[in-house]
mmCIF file of C-alpha atoms in Angstrom:
data_model
loop_
_atom_site.group_PDB
_atom_site.id
_atom_site.type_symbol
_atom_site.label_atom_id
_atom_site.label_comp_id
_atom_site.label_asym_id
_atom_site.label_seq_id
_atom_site.Cartn_x
_atom_site.Cartn_y
_atom_site.Cartn_z
ATOM 1 C CA MET N 1 -4.615 41.027 19.769
ATOM 2 C CA ARG N 2 -4.227 43.212 16.728
ATOM 3 C CA ARG N 3 -1.069 41.273 15.773
ATOM 4 C CA PHE N 4 -3.084 38.004 16.140
ATOM 5 C CA HIS N 5 -5.764 39.317 13.767
ATOM 6 C CA GLN N 6 -3.164 40.522 11.253
ATOM 7 C CA GLY N 7 -1.521 37.057 11.361
ATOM 8 C CA LEU N 8 -4.834 35.324 10.998
ATOM 9 C CA ILE N 9 -5.840 37.543 8.019
ATOM 10 C CA GLY N 10 -2.405 36.889 6.413
ATOM 11 C CA SER N 11 -2.897 33.145 6.946
ATOM 12 C CA LEU N 12 -6.291 33.305 5.367
ATOM 13 C CA LEU N 13 -5.087 35.246 2.418
ATOM 14 C CA SER N 14 -2.211 32.860 1.972
ATOM 15 C CA LEU N 15 -4.649 29.879 2.177
ATOM 16 C CA ALA N 16 -6.987 31.531 -0.419
ATOM 17 C CA ALA N 17 -3.994 32.038 -2.682
ATOM 18 C CA LEU N 18 -2.950 28.473 -2.376
ATOM 19 C CA THR N 19 -6.512 27.265 -2.973
ATOM 20 C CA ALA N 20 -6.764 29.392 -6.089
ATOM 21 C CA GLN N 21 -3.389 28.136 -7.292
ATOM 22 C CA ALA N 22 -4.455 24.576 -6.695
ATOM 23 C CA GLU N 23 -7.721 25.055 -8.599
ATOM 24 C CA LEU N 24 -5.822 26.585 -11.465
ATOM 25 C CA LYS N 25 -3.482 23.537 -11.666
ATOM 26 C CA HIS N 26 -6.588 21.268 -11.630
ATOM 27 C CA THR N 27 -8.247 22.710 -14.763
ATOM 28 C CA CYS N 28 -7.719 21.654 -18.376
ATOM 29 C CA PRO N 29 -5.215 24.037 -20.093
ATOM 30 C CA ASP N 30 -6.040 25.686 -23.315
ATOM 31 C CA ASN N 31 -4.268 24.573 -26.487
ATOM 32 C CA SER N 32 -1.784 22.185 -24.857
ATOM 33 C CA PRO N 33 -1.775 18.893 -26.817
ATOM 34 C CA TYR N 34 -0.454 15.971 -24.865
ATOM 35 C CA LEU N 35 2.006 15.021 -27.606
ATOM 36 C CA GLU N 36 3.806 18.368 -27.041
ATOM 37 C CA ARG N 37 4.127 17.833 -23.287
ATOM 38 C CA PRO N 38 7.738 17.008 -22.153
ATOM 39 C CA ALA N 39 6.404 14.249 -19.856
ATOM 40 C CA ALA N 40 4.533 12.650 -22.716
ATOM 41 C CA LYS N 41 7.586 12.720 -24.973
ATOM 42 C CA ALA N 42 9.579 11.070 -22.147
ATOM 43 C CA MET N 43 6.929 8.408 -21.769
ATOM 44 C CA ILE N 44 6.801 7.708 -25.482
ATOM 45 C CA ALA N 45 10.636 7.378 -25.637
ATOM 46 C CA GLU N 46 10.437 4.952 -22.707
ATOM 47 C CA LEU N 47 7.710 2.787 -24.319
ATOM 48 C CA VAL N 48 9.577 2.717 -27.647
ATOM 49 C CA LYS N 49 12.700 1.405 -25.805
ATOM 50 C CA GLN N 50 10.446 -1.409 -24.580
ATOM 51 C CA GLY N 51 9.689 -2.320 -28.206
ATOM 52 C CA LEU N 52 6.273 -0.664 -28.510
ATOM 53 C CA ASP N 53 5.244 0.966 -31.756
ATOM 54 C CA GLU N 54 5.931 4.663 -31.661
ATOM 55 C CA GLN N 55 3.427 5.573 -34.303
ATOM 56 C CA ARG N 56 0.662 3.712 -32.576
ATOM 57 C CA ILE N 57 1.438 5.446 -29.270
ATOM 58 C CA ARG N 58 1.426 8.893 -30.941
ATOM 59 C CA THR N 59 -1.929 8.106 -32.608
ATOM 60 C CA VAL N 60 -3.600 7.055 -29.383
ATOM 61 C CA LEU N 61 -2.030 9.740 -27.179
ATOM 62 C CA GLY N 62 -2.561 12.340 -29.921
ATOM 63 C CA SER N 63 -6.347 11.582 -29.769
ATOM 64 C CA ALA N 64 -6.493 12.090 -25.878
ATOM 65 C CA GLU N 65 -8.352 15.097 -24.635
ATOM 66 C CA CYS N 66 -8.449 16.602 -21.098
ATOM 67 C CA GLN N 67 -11.790 16.163 -19.486
ATOM 68 C CA PRO N 68 -12.880 18.815 -16.975
ATOM 69 C CA LYS N 69 -15.434 16.377 -15.414
ATOM 70 C CA ILE N 70 -12.694 13.932 -14.607
ATOM 71 C CA LEU N 71 -10.794 16.631 -12.654
ATOM 72 C CA GLU N 72 -14.019 17.511 -10.853
ATOM 73 C CA SER N 73 -14.788 13.921 -9.989
ATOM 74 C CA ILE N 74 -11.365 13.073 -8.549
ATOM 75 C CA ALA N 75 -11.520 16.099 -6.369
ATOM 76 C CA ARG N 76 -14.675 14.933 -4.703
ATOM 77 C CA PRO N 77 -14.910 11.090 -4.623
ATOM 78 C CA ALA N 78 -18.029 9.568 -2.966
ATOM 79 C CA GLU N 79 -15.854 8.039 -0.291
ATOM 80 C CA LYS N 80 -14.838 11.505 0.958
ATOM 81 C CA THR N 81 -18.136 13.267 0.597
ATOM 82 C CA HIS N 82 -20.551 10.683 2.185
ATOM 83 C CA THR N 83 -21.149 9.313 5.641
ATOM 84 C CA TRP N 84 -21.973 5.584 5.986
ATOM 85 C CA ALA N 85 -25.616 6.620 6.302
ATOM 86 C CA THR N 86 -25.702 8.044 2.839
ATOM 87 C CA TYR N 87 -23.084 5.889 1.209
ATOM 88 C CA GLN N 88 -24.867 2.643 1.965
ATOM 89 C CA LYS N 89 -27.956 3.760 0.112
ATOM 90 C CA ILE N 90 -25.921 3.864 -3.132
ATOM 91 C CA PHE N 91 -25.014 0.242 -3.031
ATOM 92 C CA LEU N 92 -27.315 -1.683 -0.693
ATOM 93 C CA GLN N 93 -30.343 -2.083 -2.802
ATOM 94 C CA GLU N 94 -32.633 -5.101 -3.440
ATOM 95 C CA SER N 95 -32.177 -4.632 -7.172
ATOM 96 C CA ARG N 96 -28.428 -4.976 -6.863
ATOM 97 C CA VAL N 97 -28.865 -8.092 -4.833
ATOM 98 C CA GLN N 98 -31.199 -9.617 -7.443
ATOM 99 C CA LYS N 99 -28.772 -8.853 -10.227
ATOM 100 C CA GLY N 100 -26.145 -10.533 -8.214
ATOM 101 C CA VAL N 101 -28.196 -13.707 -7.742
ATOM 102 C CA GLU N 102 -28.792 -13.857 -11.515
ATOM 103 C CA PHE N 103 -25.082 -13.306 -12.188
ATOM 104 C CA ALA N 104 -24.276 -16.024 -9.647
ATOM 105 C CA ARG N 105 -26.697 -18.494 -11.210
ATOM 106 C CA VAL N 106 -25.150 -18.093 -14.703
ATOM 107 C CA HIS N 107 -21.612 -18.320 -13.341
ATOM 108 C CA ALA N 108 -22.056 -20.845 -10.537
ATOM 109 C CA ASP N 109 -19.400 -23.273 -11.734
ATOM 110 C CA THR N 110 -16.879 -20.453 -12.152
ATOM 111 C CA LEU N 111 -17.620 -19.088 -8.736
ATOM 112 C CA THR N 112 -17.150 -22.520 -7.194
ATOM 113 C CA ARG N 113 -13.844 -22.936 -8.990
ATOM 114 C CA ALA N 114 -12.681 -19.444 -7.819
ATOM 115 C CA GLU N 115 -13.553 -20.316 -4.229
ATOM 116 C CA GLN N 116 -11.662 -23.546 -4.366
ATOM 117 C CA THR N 117 -8.621 -22.035 -6.180
ATOM 118 C CA TYR N 118 -8.245 -18.894 -4.104
ATOM 119 C CA GLY N 119 -10.192 -19.421 -0.941
ATOM 120 C CA VAL N 120 -12.327 -16.331 -1.375
ATOM 121 C CA PRO N 121 -16.090 -16.759 -0.821
ATOM 122 C CA ARG N 122 -18.374 -16.360 -3.775
ATOM 123 C CA GLU N 123 -20.408 -13.672 -2.068
ATOM 124 C CA ILE N 124 -17.305 -11.412 -1.615
ATOM 125 C CA ILE N 125 -16.387 -11.810 -5.225
ATOM 126 C CA LEU N 126 -20.033 -11.090 -6.193
ATOM 127 C CA ALA N 127 -20.146 -8.156 -3.945
ATOM 128 C CA ILE N 128 -17.021 -6.567 -5.432
ATOM 129 C CA ILE N 129 -18.347 -6.936 -9.013
ATOM 130 C CA GLY N 130 -21.778 -5.683 -7.820
ATOM 131 C CA VAL N 131 -20.395 -2.584 -6.183
ATOM 132 C CA GLU N 132 -17.978 -1.819 -8.972
ATOM 133 C CA THR N 133 -20.160 -2.222 -12.104
ATOM 134 C CA ARG N 134 -23.491 -3.651 -11.133
ATOM 135 C CA TYR N 135 -22.435 -7.042 -12.671
ATOM 136 C CA GLY N 136 -21.096 -5.522 -15.889
ATOM 137 C CA GLN N 137 -23.941 -3.028 -16.520
ATOM 138 C CA HIS N 138 -21.929 0.143 -15.742
ATOM 139 C CA MET N 139 -18.236 -0.226 -16.626
ATOM 140 C CA GLY N 140 -17.692 3.416 -17.266
ATOM 141 C CA THR N 141 -18.237 5.810 -20.134
ATOM 142 C CA TYR N 142 -14.845 7.773 -20.230
ATOM 143 C CA ARG N 143 -12.215 6.705 -22.689
ATOM 144 C CA VAL N 144 -9.473 5.319 -20.492
ATOM 145 C CA VAL N 145 -6.810 7.176 -22.413
ATOM 146 C CA ASP N 146 -8.619 10.441 -21.843
ATOM 147 C CA ALA N 147 -8.922 9.630 -18.119
ATOM 148 C CA LEU N 148 -5.303 8.673 -17.565
ATOM 149 C CA ALA N 149 -3.916 11.461 -19.725
ATOM 150 C CA THR N 150 -6.029 14.031 -17.850
ATOM 151 C CA LEU N 151 -4.955 12.755 -14.477
ATOM 152 C CA GLY N 152 -1.398 11.972 -15.446
ATOM 153 C CA PHE N 153 -0.549 15.280 -17.012
ATOM 154 C CA ASP N 154 -3.195 17.793 -15.639
ATOM 155 C CA TYR N 155 -3.671 16.641 -11.952
ATOM 156 C CA PRO N 156 -0.325 17.274 -10.193
ATOM 157 C CA PRO N 157 -1.269 15.670 -6.812
ATOM 158 C CA ARG N 158 -1.516 12.262 -8.401
ATOM 159 C CA GLY N 159 0.386 12.827 -11.664
ATOM 160 C CA ALA N 160 3.114 10.249 -11.146
ATOM 161 C CA PHE N 161 0.589 7.509 -10.311
ATOM 162 C CA PHE N 162 -1.673 8.100 -13.248
ATOM 163 C CA SER N 163 1.205 8.573 -15.632
ATOM 164 C CA LYS N 164 2.319 5.087 -14.560
ATOM 165 C CA GLN N 165 -1.238 3.802 -15.365
ATOM 166 C CA LEU N 166 -1.168 5.460 -18.856
ATOM 167 C CA LYS N 167 2.079 3.784 -19.553
ATOM 168 C CA ALA N 168 0.681 0.478 -18.504
ATOM 169 C CA LEU N 169 -2.376 1.021 -20.690
ATOM 170 C CA PHE N 170 -0.082 1.011 -23.793
ATOM 171 C CA GLU N 171 1.682 -2.070 -22.520
ATOM 172 C CA LEU N 172 -1.734 -3.857 -22.115
ATOM 173 C CA GLU N 173 -2.388 -3.442 -25.858
ATOM 174 C CA GLN N 174 0.229 -6.172 -26.340
ATOM 175 C CA GLN N 175 -0.304 -8.126 -23.170
ATOM 176 C CA ALA N 176 -4.120 -8.259 -23.073
ATOM 177 C CA HIS N 177 -5.273 -7.271 -26.601
ATOM 178 C CA ILE N 178 -6.853 -4.056 -25.301
ATOM 179 C CA ASP N 179 -7.558 -1.314 -27.760
ATOM 180 C CA ALA N 180 -6.051 1.661 -25.892
ATOM 181 C CA GLU N 181 -7.800 4.105 -28.116
ATOM 182 C CA THR N 182 -11.325 2.956 -27.701
ATOM 183 C CA ILE N 183 -11.660 1.177 -24.385
ATOM 184 C CA THR N 184 -13.758 3.008 -21.848
ATOM 185 C CA GLY N 185 -13.890 2.906 -18.086
ATOM 186 C CA SER N 186 -14.218 5.010 -14.951
ATOM 187 C CA TYR N 187 -12.998 8.534 -14.442
ATOM 188 C CA ALA N 188 -9.896 7.121 -12.867
ATOM 189 C CA GLY N 189 -9.088 4.759 -15.748
ATOM 190 C CA ALA N 190 -10.419 1.496 -14.253
ATOM 191 C CA MET N 191 -11.710 -1.151 -16.637
ATOM 192 C CA GLY N 192 -13.982 -4.179 -16.849
ATOM 193 C CA PHE N 193 -16.378 -6.020 -14.547
ATOM 194 C CA GLY N 194 -14.137 -5.571 -11.547
ATOM 195 C CA GLN N 195 -12.716 -2.143 -12.472
ATOM 196 C CA PHE N 196 -9.054 -2.906 -12.509
ATOM 197 C CA ILE N 197 -6.652 0.008 -13.199
ATOM 198 C CA PRO N 198 -4.001 -0.859 -15.720
ATOM 199 C CA THR N 199 -1.198 -1.817 -13.232
ATOM 200 C CA SER N 200 -3.612 -4.075 -11.284
ATOM 201 C CA TYR N 201 -4.699 -5.666 -14.666
ATOM 202 C CA GLN N 202 -0.969 -6.456 -15.185
ATOM 203 C CA ALA N 203 -0.344 -7.748 -11.773
ATOM 204 C CA TYR N 204 -3.456 -9.612 -10.779
ATOM 205 C CA ALA N 205 -5.655 -10.464 -13.887
ATOM 206 C CA VAL N 206 -5.781 -14.078 -14.734
ATOM 207 C CA ASP N 207 -6.903 -16.101 -17.799
ATOM 208 C CA PHE N 208 -9.358 -18.107 -15.755
ATOM 209 C CA ASP N 209 -10.991 -19.881 -18.681
ATOM 210 C CA ASN N 210 -7.561 -20.742 -20.265
ATOM 211 C CA ASP N 211 -8.448 -19.390 -23.763
ATOM 212 C CA GLY N 212 -5.109 -17.636 -24.087
ATOM 213 C CA ILE N 213 -6.569 -14.174 -23.574
ATOM 214 C CA THR N 214 -6.862 -12.372 -20.207
ATOM 215 C CA ASP N 215 -10.041 -10.308 -20.786
ATOM 216 C CA LEU N 216 -11.631 -8.499 -17.860
ATOM 217 C CA VAL N 217 -13.870 -6.338 -20.108
ATOM 218 C CA ASN N 218 -15.814 -8.876 -22.035
ATOM 219 C CA ASN N 219 -15.193 -12.132 -20.144
ATOM 220 C CA PRO N 220 -16.915 -12.481 -16.733
ATOM 221 C CA VAL N 221 -15.094 -15.753 -16.179
ATOM 222 C CA ASP N 222 -11.699 -14.003 -16.268
ATOM 223 C CA ALA N 223 -13.186 -11.175 -14.186
ATOM 224 C CA ILE N 224 -14.340 -13.566 -11.378
ATOM 225 C CA GLY N 225 -11.048 -15.369 -11.252
ATOM 226 C CA SER N 226 -9.067 -12.046 -11.291
ATOM 227 C CA VAL N 227 -11.099 -10.572 -8.426
ATOM 228 C CA ALA N 228 -10.459 -13.727 -6.398
ATOM 229 C CA ASN N 229 -6.812 -13.739 -7.261
ATOM 230 C CA TYR N 230 -6.567 -9.984 -6.219
ATOM 231 C CA PHE N 231 -7.927 -10.929 -2.762
ATOM 232 C CA SER N 232 -5.648 -13.934 -2.457
ATOM 233 C CA GLU N 233 -2.548 -11.821 -3.281
ATOM 234 C CA HIS N 234 -3.674 -9.256 -0.764
ATOM 235 C CA LYS N 235 -3.642 -11.916 2.046
ATOM 236 C CA TRP N 236 -7.351 -12.745 2.313
ATOM 237 C CA THR N 237 -7.587 -15.431 5.095
ATOM 238 C CA PRO N 238 -10.123 -18.119 4.367
ATOM 239 C CA GLY N 239 -12.655 -18.637 7.125
ATOM 240 C CA LEU N 240 -11.791 -15.416 9.075
ATOM 241 C CA PRO N 241 -14.872 -13.249 9.756
ATOM 242 C CA VAL N 242 -14.695 -9.707 8.270
ATOM 243 C CA ALA N 243 -16.207 -7.635 11.046
ATOM 244 C CA ALA N 244 -18.580 -7.621 13.983
ATOM 245 C CA ARG N 245 -20.663 -5.031 15.636
ATOM 246 C CA ALA N 246 -18.975 -3.744 18.815
ATOM 247 C CA GLN N 247 -20.295 -3.078 22.218
ATOM 248 C CA LEU N 248 -18.748 -0.226 24.242
ATOM 249 C CA ASN N 249 -18.262 0.155 28.044
ATOM 250 C CA GLY N 250 -16.909 3.521 29.007
ATOM 251 C CA SER N 251 -14.845 5.885 26.953
ATOM 252 C CA GLY N 252 -11.625 3.957 26.684
ATOM 253 C CA TYR N 253 -12.389 3.069 23.088
ATOM 254 C CA ALA N 254 -11.531 6.519 21.781
ATOM 255 C CA PRO N 255 -7.823 6.180 21.249
ATOM 256 C CA LEU N 256 -8.413 2.849 19.431
ATOM 257 C CA ALA N 257 -10.943 4.397 17.063
ATOM 258 C CA LYS N 258 -8.204 6.821 15.829
ATOM 259 C CA LYS N 259 -5.803 4.120 14.675
ATOM 260 C CA GLY N 260 -7.433 3.533 11.322
ATOM 261 C CA GLU N 261 -8.837 0.455 9.590
ATOM 262 C CA LYS N 262 -5.619 -1.564 9.609
ATOM 263 C CA PRO N 263 -5.788 -4.020 12.521
ATOM 264 C CA SER N 264 -3.099 -2.940 15.007
ATOM 265 C CA PHE N 265 -4.155 -4.230 18.310
ATOM 266 C CA THR N 266 -5.549 -7.501 19.777
ATOM 267 C CA LEU N 267 -9.076 -8.325 20.870
ATOM 268 C CA ALA N 268 -7.556 -8.703 24.318
ATOM 269 C CA LYS N 269 -6.504 -4.990 24.199
ATOM 270 C CA ALA N 270 -9.919 -4.010 22.907
ATOM 271 C CA ARG N 271 -11.706 -5.809 25.726
ATOM 272 C CA ALA N 272 -9.364 -4.054 28.188
ATOM 273 C CA ALA N 273 -10.388 -0.745 26.731
ATOM 274 C CA GLY N 274 -14.105 -1.665 27.066
ATOM 275 C CA VAL N 275 -14.642 -2.798 23.482
ATOM 276 C CA SER N 276 -16.112 -6.247 22.753
ATOM 277 C CA PRO N 277 -17.554 -7.869 19.646
ATOM 278 C CA LEU N 278 -21.042 -9.195 19.532
ATOM 279 C CA SER N 279 -20.842 -12.872 20.167
ATOM 280 C CA CYS N 280 -22.533 -15.313 17.777
ATOM 281 C CA ASN N 281 -23.756 -17.126 20.957
ATOM 282 C CA ALA N 282 -25.204 -14.043 22.715
ATOM 283 C CA ALA N 283 -28.900 -13.762 23.549
ATOM 284 C CA ILE N 284 -28.998 -10.685 21.291
ATOM 285 C CA THR N 285 -27.869 -12.037 17.964
ATOM 286 C CA SER N 286 -26.546 -10.381 14.823
ATOM 287 C CA GLU N 287 -25.205 -11.733 11.530
ATOM 288 C CA TYR N 288 -22.269 -9.422 12.201
ATOM 289 C CA CYS N 289 -20.744 -11.255 15.038
ATOM 290 C CA PHE N 290 -17.756 -13.374 15.797
ATOM 291 C CA ASP N 291 -16.075 -15.425 18.512
ATOM 292 C CA LEU N 292 -12.350 -15.178 17.902
ATOM 293 C CA PRO N 293 -9.185 -15.772 20.027
ATOM 294 C CA ASP N 294 -8.074 -12.823 22.149
ATOM 295 C CA SER N 295 -4.842 -12.749 20.101
ATOM 296 C CA THR N 296 -6.737 -11.879 16.956
ATOM 297 C CA ARG N 297 -5.690 -8.458 15.477
ATOM 298 C CA VAL N 298 -8.519 -6.016 15.027
ATOM 299 C CA ALA N 299 -9.291 -2.433 14.293
ATOM 300 C CA LEU N 300 -12.106 -0.250 15.673
ATOM 301 C CA LEU N 301 -14.300 1.552 13.241
ATOM 302 C CA ASP N 302 -16.557 4.479 14.182
ATOM 303 C CA LEU N 303 -19.183 5.154 11.472
ATOM 304 C CA GLN N 304 -22.148 7.454 11.179
ATOM 305 C CA GLY N 305 -25.037 5.230 10.281
ATOM 306 C CA THR N 306 -28.678 5.857 9.599
ATOM 307 C CA GLU N 307 -29.448 5.607 13.355
ATOM 308 C CA GLY N 308 -26.313 7.432 14.615
ATOM 309 C CA ALA N 309 -22.899 6.144 15.546
ATOM 310 C CA GLU N 310 -22.008 2.533 14.758
ATOM 311 C CA PHE N 311 -18.945 0.795 16.163
ATOM 312 C CA TRP N 312 -17.358 -2.239 14.543
ATOM 313 C CA LEU N 313 -14.401 -4.473 15.194
ATOM 314 C CA ALA N 314 -12.783 -5.317 11.872
ATOM 315 C CA THR N 315 -10.261 -8.040 11.045
ATOM 316 C CA ASP N 316 -7.440 -8.409 8.564
ATOM 317 C CA ASN N 317 -10.044 -9.555 5.979
ATOM 318 C CA PHE N 318 -11.751 -6.121 6.245
ATOM 319 C CA TYR N 319 -8.470 -4.485 5.645
ATOM 320 C CA THR N 320 -7.957 -6.676 2.677
ATOM 321 C CA ILE N 321 -11.198 -5.313 1.171
ATOM 322 C CA THR N 322 -9.818 -1.824 1.539
ATOM 323 C CA ARG N 323 -6.811 -2.781 -0.565
ATOM 324 C CA TYR N 324 -9.305 -2.861 -3.491
ATOM 325 C CA ASN N 325 -10.516 0.574 -2.652
ATOM 326 C CA HIS N 326 -8.859 2.465 0.212
ATOM 327 C CA SER N 327 -12.109 3.316 2.021
ATOM 328 C CA ARG N 328 -13.756 1.924 5.037
ATOM 329 C CA LEU N 329 -17.089 2.972 3.619
ATOM 330 C CA TYR N 330 -16.371 0.928 0.429
ATOM 331 C CA ALA N 331 -15.261 -2.035 2.532
ATOM 332 C CA MET N 332 -18.353 -1.916 4.629
ATOM 333 C CA ALA N 333 -20.615 -1.705 1.589
ATOM 334 C CA VAL N 334 -18.809 -4.826 0.104
ATOM 335 C CA LEU N 335 -19.262 -6.640 3.393
ATOM 336 C CA GLN N 336 -22.958 -5.893 3.828
ATOM 337 C CA LEU N 337 -23.786 -6.565 0.225
ATOM 338 C CA SER N 338 -21.994 -9.842 0.445
ATOM 339 C CA ARG N 339 -24.102 -10.891 3.482
ATOM 340 C CA GLN N 340 -27.307 -9.858 1.548
ATOM 341 C CA LEU N 341 -26.143 -11.879 -1.434
ATOM 342 C CA ALA N 342 -25.339 -14.914 0.775
ATOM 343 C CA THR N 343 -28.759 -14.862 2.268
ATOM 344 C CA ALA N 344 -30.458 -14.492 -1.083
ATOM 345 C CA LEU N 345 -28.441 -17.246 -2.620
ATOM 346 C CA GLU N 346 -29.224 -19.603 0.211
ATOM 347 C CA SER N 347 -32.925 -18.904 0.045
ATOM 348 C CA SER N 348 -33.022 -19.329 -3.708
ATOM 349 C CA GLN N 349 -31.691 -22.860 -3.608
#
């Protein structure tokens, strides 16, 4: 027993040391300008080889400053610190719905064209922009170059990813007429109405009004088209319901709930385990219902809602929403806001 306690104490001390070391890595260093970092010098050389202006890159990167608040924010994102009960209160508000209705009225023709072009319902597009920036009201106050330099050079767990985003930001100066020195966004370097990170901007942004400039920051038309294109490219299936509330019979559901939000088993297997979706033809009705073939792939979600445990059967379209933000809480907020928007838009006609 003594040996056990010694081992436990040693493990705890080691864990404390690792934690302290990790915290040390995730703080802004003193007097370490980014232009003097070897990784920054390598990035500059790579960008210059691509034909970008070296002096411009040095000017922008030389102005970047490490932001402690960014390191604090990425260490505790809302998706990891909230349950569904608390998370939904952030995004499912009547004021956000009303803003969405106003935005939809102004951009009705654009939303119709996006639906027809990409097969993505307007309420889903609206919900994304509503959750991300409250329809352009809150696009972020951090300079993007500060955010990406901080996370690329001073946050080792995701350094490679954010260094790639920083490199893409400089490329976007030429590709999308973005001022890399002044543009602001989220603590993770996302920009515009739909909060695209630089590589997503490069890959999925579209010039939806055909004016020769792909602008997701100042042009809601391009933003609407780009969100729809993002969903289309991530295999959104037109007409497929997103999720239904699930009914449980017995405890056979437990292994299925551990498989994550990517659909990996059929409705037939779910039913065999005692899990069935609410039917849209049932006596007890819900707007979150579906009647799909038993061959449909689904995932089982177990969420802690305001009234306790909630169980949902989610389709590939739910998983597509998580490609925008890799969180089931985020996807559920988008789904439910989209339903609220669809109802509000229908009643306002």
